[in-house]
PDB file of C-alpha atoms in Angstrom:
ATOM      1  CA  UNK W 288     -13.481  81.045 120.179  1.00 41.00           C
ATOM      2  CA  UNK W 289     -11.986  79.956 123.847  1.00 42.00           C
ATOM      3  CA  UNK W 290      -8.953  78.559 124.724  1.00 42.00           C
ATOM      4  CA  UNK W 291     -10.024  75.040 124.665  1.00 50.00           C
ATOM      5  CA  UNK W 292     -11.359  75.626 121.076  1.00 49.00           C
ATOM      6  CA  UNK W 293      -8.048  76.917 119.507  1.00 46.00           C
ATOM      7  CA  UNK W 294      -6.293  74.585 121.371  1.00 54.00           C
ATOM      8  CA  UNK W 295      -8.293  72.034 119.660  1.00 55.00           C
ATOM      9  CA  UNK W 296      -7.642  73.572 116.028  1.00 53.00           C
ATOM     10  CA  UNK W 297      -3.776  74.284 116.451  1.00 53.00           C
ATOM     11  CA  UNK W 298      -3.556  70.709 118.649  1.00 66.00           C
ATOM     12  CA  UNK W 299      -6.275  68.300 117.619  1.00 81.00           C
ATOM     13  CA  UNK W 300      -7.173  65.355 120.191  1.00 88.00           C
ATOM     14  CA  UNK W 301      -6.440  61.998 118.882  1.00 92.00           C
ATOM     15  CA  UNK W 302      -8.558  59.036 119.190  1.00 96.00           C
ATOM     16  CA  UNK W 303      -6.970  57.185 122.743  1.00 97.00           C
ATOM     17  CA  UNK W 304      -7.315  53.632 120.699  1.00 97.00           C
ATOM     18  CA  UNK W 305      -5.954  54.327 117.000  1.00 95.00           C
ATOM     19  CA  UNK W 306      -4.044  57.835 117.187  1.00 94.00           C
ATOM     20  CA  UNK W 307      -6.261  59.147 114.456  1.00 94.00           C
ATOM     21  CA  UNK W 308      -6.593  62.709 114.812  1.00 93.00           C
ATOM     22  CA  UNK W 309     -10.072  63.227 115.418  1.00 93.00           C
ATOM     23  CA  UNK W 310     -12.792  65.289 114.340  1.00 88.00           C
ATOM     24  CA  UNK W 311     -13.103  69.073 115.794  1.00 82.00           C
ATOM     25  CA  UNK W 312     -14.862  68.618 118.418  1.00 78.00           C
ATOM     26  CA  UNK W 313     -14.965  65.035 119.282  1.00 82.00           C
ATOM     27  CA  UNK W 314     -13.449  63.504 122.623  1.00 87.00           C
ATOM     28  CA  UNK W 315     -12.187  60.645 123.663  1.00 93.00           C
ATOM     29  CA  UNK W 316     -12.242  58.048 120.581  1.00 96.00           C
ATOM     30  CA  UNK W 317     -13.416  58.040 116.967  1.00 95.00           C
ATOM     31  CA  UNK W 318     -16.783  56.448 115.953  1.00 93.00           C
ATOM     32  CA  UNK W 319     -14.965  53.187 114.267  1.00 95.00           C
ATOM     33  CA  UNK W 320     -12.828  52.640 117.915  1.00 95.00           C
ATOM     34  CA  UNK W 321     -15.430  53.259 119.897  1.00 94.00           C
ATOM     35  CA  UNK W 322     -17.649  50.800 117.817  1.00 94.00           C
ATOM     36  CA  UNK W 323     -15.347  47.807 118.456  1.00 94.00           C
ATOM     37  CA  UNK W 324     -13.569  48.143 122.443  1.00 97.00           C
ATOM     38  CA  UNK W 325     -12.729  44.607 123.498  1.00 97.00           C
ATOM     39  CA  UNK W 326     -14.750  44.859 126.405  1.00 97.00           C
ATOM     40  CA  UNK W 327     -14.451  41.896 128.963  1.00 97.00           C
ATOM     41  CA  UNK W 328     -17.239  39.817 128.747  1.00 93.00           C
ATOM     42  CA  UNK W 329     -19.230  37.938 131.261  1.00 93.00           C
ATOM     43  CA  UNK W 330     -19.076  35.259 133.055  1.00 96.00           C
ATOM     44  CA  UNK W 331     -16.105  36.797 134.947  1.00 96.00           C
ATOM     45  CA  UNK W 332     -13.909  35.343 137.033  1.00 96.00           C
ATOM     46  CA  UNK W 333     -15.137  36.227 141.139  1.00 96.00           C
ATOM     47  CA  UNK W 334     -11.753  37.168 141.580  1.00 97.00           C
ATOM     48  CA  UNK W 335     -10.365  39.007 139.340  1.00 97.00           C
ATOM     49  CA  UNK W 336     -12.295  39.609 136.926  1.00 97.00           C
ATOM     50  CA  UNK W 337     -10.675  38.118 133.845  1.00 96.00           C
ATOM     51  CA  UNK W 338     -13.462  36.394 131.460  1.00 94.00           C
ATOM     52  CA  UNK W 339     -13.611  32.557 132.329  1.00 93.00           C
ATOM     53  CA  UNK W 340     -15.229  29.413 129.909  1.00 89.00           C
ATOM     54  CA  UNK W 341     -18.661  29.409 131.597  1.00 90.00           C
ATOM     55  CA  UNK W 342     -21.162  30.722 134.802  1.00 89.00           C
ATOM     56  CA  UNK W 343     -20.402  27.459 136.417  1.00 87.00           C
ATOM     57  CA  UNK W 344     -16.772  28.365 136.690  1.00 91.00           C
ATOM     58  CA  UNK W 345     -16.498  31.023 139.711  1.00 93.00           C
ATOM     59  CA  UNK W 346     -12.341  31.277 138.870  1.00 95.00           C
ATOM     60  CA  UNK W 347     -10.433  31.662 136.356  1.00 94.00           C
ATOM     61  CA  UNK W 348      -6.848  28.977 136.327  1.00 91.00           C
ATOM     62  CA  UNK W 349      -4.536  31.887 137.661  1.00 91.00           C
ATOM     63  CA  UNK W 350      -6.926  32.479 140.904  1.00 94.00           C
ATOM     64  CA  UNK W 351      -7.489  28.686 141.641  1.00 93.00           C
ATOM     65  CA  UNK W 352      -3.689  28.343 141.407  1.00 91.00           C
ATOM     66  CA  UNK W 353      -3.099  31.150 143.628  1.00 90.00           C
ATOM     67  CA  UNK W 354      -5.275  33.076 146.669  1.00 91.00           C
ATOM     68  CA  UNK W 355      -4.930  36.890 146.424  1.00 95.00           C
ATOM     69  CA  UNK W 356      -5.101  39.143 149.006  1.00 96.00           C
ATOM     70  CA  UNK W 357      -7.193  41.724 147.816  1.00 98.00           C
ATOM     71  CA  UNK W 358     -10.649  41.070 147.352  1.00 97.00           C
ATOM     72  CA  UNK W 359     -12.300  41.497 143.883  1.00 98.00           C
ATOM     73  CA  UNK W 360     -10.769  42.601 140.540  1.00 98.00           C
ATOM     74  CA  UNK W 361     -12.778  45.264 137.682  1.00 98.00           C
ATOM     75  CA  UNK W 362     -10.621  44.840 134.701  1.00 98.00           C
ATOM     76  CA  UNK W 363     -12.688  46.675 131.730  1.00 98.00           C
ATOM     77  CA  UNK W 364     -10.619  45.846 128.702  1.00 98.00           C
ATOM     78  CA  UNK W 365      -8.893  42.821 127.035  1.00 97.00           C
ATOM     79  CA  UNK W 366      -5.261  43.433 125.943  1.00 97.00           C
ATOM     80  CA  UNK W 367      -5.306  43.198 122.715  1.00 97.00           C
ATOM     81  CA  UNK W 368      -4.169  45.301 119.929  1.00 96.00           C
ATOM     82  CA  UNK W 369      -5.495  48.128 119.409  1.00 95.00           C
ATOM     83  CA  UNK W 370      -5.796  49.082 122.999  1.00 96.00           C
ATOM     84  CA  UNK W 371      -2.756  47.166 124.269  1.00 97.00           C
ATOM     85  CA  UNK W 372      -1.001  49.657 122.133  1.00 97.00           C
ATOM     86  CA  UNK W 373      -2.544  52.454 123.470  1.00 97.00           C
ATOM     87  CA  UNK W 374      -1.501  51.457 127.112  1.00 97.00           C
ATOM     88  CA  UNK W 375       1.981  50.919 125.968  1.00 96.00           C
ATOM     89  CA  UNK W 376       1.589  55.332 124.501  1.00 96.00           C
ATOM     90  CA  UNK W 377       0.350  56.225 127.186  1.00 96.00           C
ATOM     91  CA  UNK W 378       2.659  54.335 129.748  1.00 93.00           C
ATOM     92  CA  UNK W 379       6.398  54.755 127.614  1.00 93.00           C
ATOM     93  CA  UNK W 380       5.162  56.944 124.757  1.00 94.00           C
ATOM     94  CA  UNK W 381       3.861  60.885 126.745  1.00 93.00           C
ATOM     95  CA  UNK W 382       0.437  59.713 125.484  1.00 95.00           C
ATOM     96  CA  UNK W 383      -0.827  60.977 129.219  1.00 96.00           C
ATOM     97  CA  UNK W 384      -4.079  62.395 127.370  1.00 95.00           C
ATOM     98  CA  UNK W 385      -5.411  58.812 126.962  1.00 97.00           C
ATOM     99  CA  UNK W 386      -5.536  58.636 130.774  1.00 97.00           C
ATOM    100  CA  UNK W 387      -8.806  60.945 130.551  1.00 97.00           C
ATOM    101  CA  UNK W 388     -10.612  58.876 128.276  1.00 97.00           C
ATOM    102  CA  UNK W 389      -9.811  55.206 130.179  1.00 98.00           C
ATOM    103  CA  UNK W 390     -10.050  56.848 133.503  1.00 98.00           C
ATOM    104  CA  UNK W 391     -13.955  58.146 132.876  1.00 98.00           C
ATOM    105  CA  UNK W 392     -14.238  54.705 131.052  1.00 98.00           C
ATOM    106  CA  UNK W 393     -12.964  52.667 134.234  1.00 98.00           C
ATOM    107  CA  UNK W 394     -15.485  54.926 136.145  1.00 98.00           C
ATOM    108  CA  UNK W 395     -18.472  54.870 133.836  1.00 97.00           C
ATOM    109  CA  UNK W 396     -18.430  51.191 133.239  1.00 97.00           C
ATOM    110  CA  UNK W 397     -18.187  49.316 136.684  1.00 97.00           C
ATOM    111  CA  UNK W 398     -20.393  52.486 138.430  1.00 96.00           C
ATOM    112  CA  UNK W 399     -22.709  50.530 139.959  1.00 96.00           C
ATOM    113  CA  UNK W 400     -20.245  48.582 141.344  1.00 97.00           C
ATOM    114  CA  UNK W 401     -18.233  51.717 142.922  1.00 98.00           C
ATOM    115  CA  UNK W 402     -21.637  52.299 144.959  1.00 97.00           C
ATOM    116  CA  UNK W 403     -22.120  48.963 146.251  1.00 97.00           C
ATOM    117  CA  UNK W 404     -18.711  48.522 147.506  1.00 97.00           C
ATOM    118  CA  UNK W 405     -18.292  52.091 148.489  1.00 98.00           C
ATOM    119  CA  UNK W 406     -14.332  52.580 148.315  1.00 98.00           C
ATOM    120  CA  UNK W 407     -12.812  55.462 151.025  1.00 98.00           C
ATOM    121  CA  UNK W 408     -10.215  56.267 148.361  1.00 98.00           C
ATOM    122  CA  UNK W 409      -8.868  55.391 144.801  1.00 98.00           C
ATOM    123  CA  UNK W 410      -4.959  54.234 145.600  1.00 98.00           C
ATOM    124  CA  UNK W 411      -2.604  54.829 142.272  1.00 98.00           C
ATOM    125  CA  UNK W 412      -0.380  52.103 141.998  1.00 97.00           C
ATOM    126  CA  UNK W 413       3.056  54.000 142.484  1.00 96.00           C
ATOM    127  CA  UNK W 414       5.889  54.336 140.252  1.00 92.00           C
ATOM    128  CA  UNK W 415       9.202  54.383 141.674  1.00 89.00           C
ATOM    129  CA  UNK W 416      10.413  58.528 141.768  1.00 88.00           C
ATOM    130  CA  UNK W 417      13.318  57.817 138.874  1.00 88.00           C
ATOM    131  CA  UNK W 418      10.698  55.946 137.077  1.00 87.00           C
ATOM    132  CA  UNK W 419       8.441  59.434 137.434  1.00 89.00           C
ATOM    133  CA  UNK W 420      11.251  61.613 136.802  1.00 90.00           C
ATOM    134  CA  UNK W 421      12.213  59.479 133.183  1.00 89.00           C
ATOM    135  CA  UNK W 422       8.638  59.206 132.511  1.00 91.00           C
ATOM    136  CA  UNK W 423       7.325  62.886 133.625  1.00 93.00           C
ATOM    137  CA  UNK W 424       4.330  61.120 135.570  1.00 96.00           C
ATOM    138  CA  UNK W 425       2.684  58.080 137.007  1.00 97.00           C
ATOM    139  CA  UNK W 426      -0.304  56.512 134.269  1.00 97.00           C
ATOM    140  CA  UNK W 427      -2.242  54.718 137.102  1.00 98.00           C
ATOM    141  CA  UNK W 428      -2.238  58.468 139.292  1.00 98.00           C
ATOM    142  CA  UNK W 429      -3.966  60.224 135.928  1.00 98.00           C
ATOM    143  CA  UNK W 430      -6.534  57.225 135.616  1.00 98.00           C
ATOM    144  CA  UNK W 431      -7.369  57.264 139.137  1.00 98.00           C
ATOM    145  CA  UNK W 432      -7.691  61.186 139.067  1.00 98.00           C
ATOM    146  CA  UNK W 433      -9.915  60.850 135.954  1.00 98.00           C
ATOM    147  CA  UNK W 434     -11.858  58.575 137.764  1.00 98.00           C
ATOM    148  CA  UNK W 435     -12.614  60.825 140.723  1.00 98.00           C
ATOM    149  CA  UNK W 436     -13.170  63.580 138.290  1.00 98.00           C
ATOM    150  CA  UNK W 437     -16.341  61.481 137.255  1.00 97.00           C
ATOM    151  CA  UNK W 438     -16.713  59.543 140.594  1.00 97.00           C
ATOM    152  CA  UNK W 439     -16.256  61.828 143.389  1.00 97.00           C
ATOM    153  CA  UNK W 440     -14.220  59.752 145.030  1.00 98.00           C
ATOM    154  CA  UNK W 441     -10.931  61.126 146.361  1.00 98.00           C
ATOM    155  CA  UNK W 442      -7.327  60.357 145.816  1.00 98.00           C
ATOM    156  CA  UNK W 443      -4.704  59.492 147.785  1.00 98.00           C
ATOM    157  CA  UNK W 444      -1.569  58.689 146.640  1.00 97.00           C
ATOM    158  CA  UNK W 445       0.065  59.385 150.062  1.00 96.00           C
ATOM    159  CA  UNK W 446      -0.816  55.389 151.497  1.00 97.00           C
ATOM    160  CA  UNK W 447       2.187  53.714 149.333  1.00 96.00           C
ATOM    161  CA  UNK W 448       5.275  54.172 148.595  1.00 94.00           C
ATOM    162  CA  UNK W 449       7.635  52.575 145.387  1.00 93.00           C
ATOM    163  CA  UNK W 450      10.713  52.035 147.637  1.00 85.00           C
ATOM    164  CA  UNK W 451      12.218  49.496 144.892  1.00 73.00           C
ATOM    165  CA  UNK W 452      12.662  50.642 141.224  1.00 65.00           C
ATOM    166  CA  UNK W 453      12.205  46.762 139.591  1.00 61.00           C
ATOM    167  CA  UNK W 454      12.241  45.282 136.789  1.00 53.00           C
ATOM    168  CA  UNK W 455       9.351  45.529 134.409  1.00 56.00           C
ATOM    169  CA  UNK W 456       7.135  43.006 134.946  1.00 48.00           C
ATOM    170  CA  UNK W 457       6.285  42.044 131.601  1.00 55.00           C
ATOM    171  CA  UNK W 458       9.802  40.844 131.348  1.00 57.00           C
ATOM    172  CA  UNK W 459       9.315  38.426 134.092  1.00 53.00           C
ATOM    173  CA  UNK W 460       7.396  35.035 134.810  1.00 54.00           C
ATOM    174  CA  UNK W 461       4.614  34.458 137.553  1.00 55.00           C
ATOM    175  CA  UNK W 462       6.932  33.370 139.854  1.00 59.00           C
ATOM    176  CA  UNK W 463      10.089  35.622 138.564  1.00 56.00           C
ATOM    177  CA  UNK W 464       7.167  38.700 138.975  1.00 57.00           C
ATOM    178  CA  UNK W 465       6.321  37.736 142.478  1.00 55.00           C
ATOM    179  CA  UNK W 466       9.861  38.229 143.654  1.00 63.00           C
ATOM    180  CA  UNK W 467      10.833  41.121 141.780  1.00 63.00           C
ATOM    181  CA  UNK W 468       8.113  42.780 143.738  1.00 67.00           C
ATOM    182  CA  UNK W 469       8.581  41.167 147.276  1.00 69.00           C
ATOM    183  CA  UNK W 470       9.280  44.601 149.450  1.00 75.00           C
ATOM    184  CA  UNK W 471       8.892  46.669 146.557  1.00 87.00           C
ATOM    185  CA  UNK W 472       6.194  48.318 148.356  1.00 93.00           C
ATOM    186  CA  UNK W 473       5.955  50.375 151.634  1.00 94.00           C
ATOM    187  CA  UNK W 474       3.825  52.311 153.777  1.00 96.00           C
ATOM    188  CA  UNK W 475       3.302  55.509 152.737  1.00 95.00           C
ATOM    189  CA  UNK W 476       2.872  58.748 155.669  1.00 95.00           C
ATOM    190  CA  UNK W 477      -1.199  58.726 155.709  1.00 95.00           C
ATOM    191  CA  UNK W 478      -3.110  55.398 157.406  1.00 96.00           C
ATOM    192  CA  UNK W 479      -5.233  53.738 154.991  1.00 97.00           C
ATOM    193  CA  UNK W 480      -9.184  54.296 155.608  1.00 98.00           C
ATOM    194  CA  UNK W 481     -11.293  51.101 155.532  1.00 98.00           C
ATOM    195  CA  UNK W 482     -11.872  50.390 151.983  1.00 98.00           C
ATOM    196  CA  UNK W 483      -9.345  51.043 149.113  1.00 98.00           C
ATOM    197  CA  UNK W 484      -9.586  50.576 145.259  1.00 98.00           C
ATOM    198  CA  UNK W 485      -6.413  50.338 143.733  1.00 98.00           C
ATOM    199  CA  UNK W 486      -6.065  51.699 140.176  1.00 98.00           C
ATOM    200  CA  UNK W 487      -3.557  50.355 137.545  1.00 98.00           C
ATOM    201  CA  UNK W 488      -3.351  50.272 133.965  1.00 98.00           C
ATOM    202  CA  UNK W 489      -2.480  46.618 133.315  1.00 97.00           C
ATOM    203  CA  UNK W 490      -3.895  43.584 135.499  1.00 97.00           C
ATOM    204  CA  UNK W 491      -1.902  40.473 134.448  1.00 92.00           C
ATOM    205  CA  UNK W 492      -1.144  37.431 137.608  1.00 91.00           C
ATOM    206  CA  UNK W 493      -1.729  39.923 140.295  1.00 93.00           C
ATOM    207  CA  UNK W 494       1.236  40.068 141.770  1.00 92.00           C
ATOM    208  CA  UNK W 495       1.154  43.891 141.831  1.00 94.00           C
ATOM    209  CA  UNK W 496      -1.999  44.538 143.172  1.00 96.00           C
ATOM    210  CA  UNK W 497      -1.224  41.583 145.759  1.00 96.00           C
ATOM    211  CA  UNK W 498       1.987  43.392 146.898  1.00 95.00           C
ATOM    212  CA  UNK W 499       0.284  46.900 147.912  1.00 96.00           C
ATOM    213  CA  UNK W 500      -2.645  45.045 149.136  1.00 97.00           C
ATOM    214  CA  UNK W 501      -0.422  43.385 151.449  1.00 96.00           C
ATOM    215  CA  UNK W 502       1.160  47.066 152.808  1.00 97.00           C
ATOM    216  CA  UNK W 503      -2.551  48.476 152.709  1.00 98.00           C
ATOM    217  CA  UNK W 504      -3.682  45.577 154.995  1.00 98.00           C
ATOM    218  CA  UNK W 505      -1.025  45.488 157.041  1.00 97.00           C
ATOM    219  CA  UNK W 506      -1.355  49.664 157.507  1.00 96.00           C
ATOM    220  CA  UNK W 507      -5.086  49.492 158.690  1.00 97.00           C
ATOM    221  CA  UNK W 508      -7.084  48.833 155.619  1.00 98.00           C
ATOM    222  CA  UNK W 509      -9.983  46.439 155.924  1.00 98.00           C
ATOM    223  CA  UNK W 510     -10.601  46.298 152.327  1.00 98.00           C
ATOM    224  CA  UNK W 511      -8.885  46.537 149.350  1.00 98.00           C
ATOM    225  CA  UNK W 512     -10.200  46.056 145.683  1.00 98.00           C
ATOM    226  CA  UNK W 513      -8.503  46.308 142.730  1.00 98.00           C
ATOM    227  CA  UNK W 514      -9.465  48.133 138.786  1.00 98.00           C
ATOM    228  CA  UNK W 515      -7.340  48.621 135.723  1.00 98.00           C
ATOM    229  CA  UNK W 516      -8.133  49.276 132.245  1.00 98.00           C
ATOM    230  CA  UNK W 517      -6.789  46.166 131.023  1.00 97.00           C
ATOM    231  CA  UNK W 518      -6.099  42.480 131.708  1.00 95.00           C
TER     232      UNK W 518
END
């Protein structure tokens, strides 16, 4: 038996939806979870990729209200229970596991996608460093580094920098969320290549993405796109 196998029998892996423990073995999520993921659906929203009513509607009513600066959105997930849950474990909880099974999912699902656009570098959206130092590491980084595990695609988490530790966005409203982040965000010691994908866990107005977007353009980036497991 190796060390992965007794750390599976002394440690089991739990399902990254419902926290079962899962079968010896098994990765990832049980049968039942993997059965039922609230997958976005098309038709999807040009922008940012958020379902919308139907193909004749190219965006949804947050992106005709408001023009973002990066150029498409690859949400997989809908936040709903059980995964919305999951997101909150692995972002306040030391679920950090999860991040392996959403990452390869984020990768997996939109892969054709990835080729066509062709990104230079997946960007974590950072975390401000007492944010890391409470937390003991940054969600979006694992994502991003479990999607280059299955993508190729390198990492760079040297373009952006947190400088502002703000308030969490959920607590906030669209407008209240654009402030909080307004120079939250600053150029990190590398130049952005041409094309960047941003990785987060949570898409919800934008207003995050649109705030490193606007550092990455401003840097030398040409192109920046945006994924997350969730919207």
């Amino acid at each position: 038996m190796n060390g992965n196998s007794l750390k599976d029998l002394f440690f089991p892996r739990r399902c990254a939806v419902c926290d079962e423990v899962l079968p010896y073995g098994t990765e990832g999520v049980c049968q039942a979870c993997g059965r039922k993921l609230p997958f976005i659906e098309e038709p999807r929203c040009f922008r940012c990729g958020k379902t919308v009513e139907n193909e004749e509607t190219e965006f949804c009513g947050d992106c005709m209200r408001k023009e973002h600066l990066f150029r498409q959105g690859f949400p997989v997930l809908r936040y709903v229970p059980p995964v919305s849950d999951a997101m909150a474990a692995l972002k306040y909880h030391g679920r950090a596991e999860y991040a392996d099974f959403y990452g390869k999912l984020m990768a997996e699902h939109f892969a054709d996608r990835w080729k066509e656009i062709s990104p230079d570098c997946l960007v974590p959206v950072p975390v401000h460093p007492h944010r890391l130092r409470k937390r003991g590491y940054n969600q979006a980084a694992l994502l991003a580094q479990a999607m280059s595990r299955s993508l190729g695609i390198p990492v760079n988490e040297d373009l952006l920098i947190r400088s502002a530790d703000t308030t969490a966005q959920k607590k906030l409203s669209r407008e209240e969320r654009a402030l909080n982040l307004r120079s939250a965000f600053q150029p990190g010691p590398e130049t952005p290549p041409p094309c960047v994908l941003l990785v987060d866990d949570i898409y919800t107005t934008g207003a995050t993405v649109d705030a490193c977007t606007e550092v990455l353009l401003a840097s030398g980036a040409k192109r920046v796109y945006s994924t997350s497991v969730c919207c």
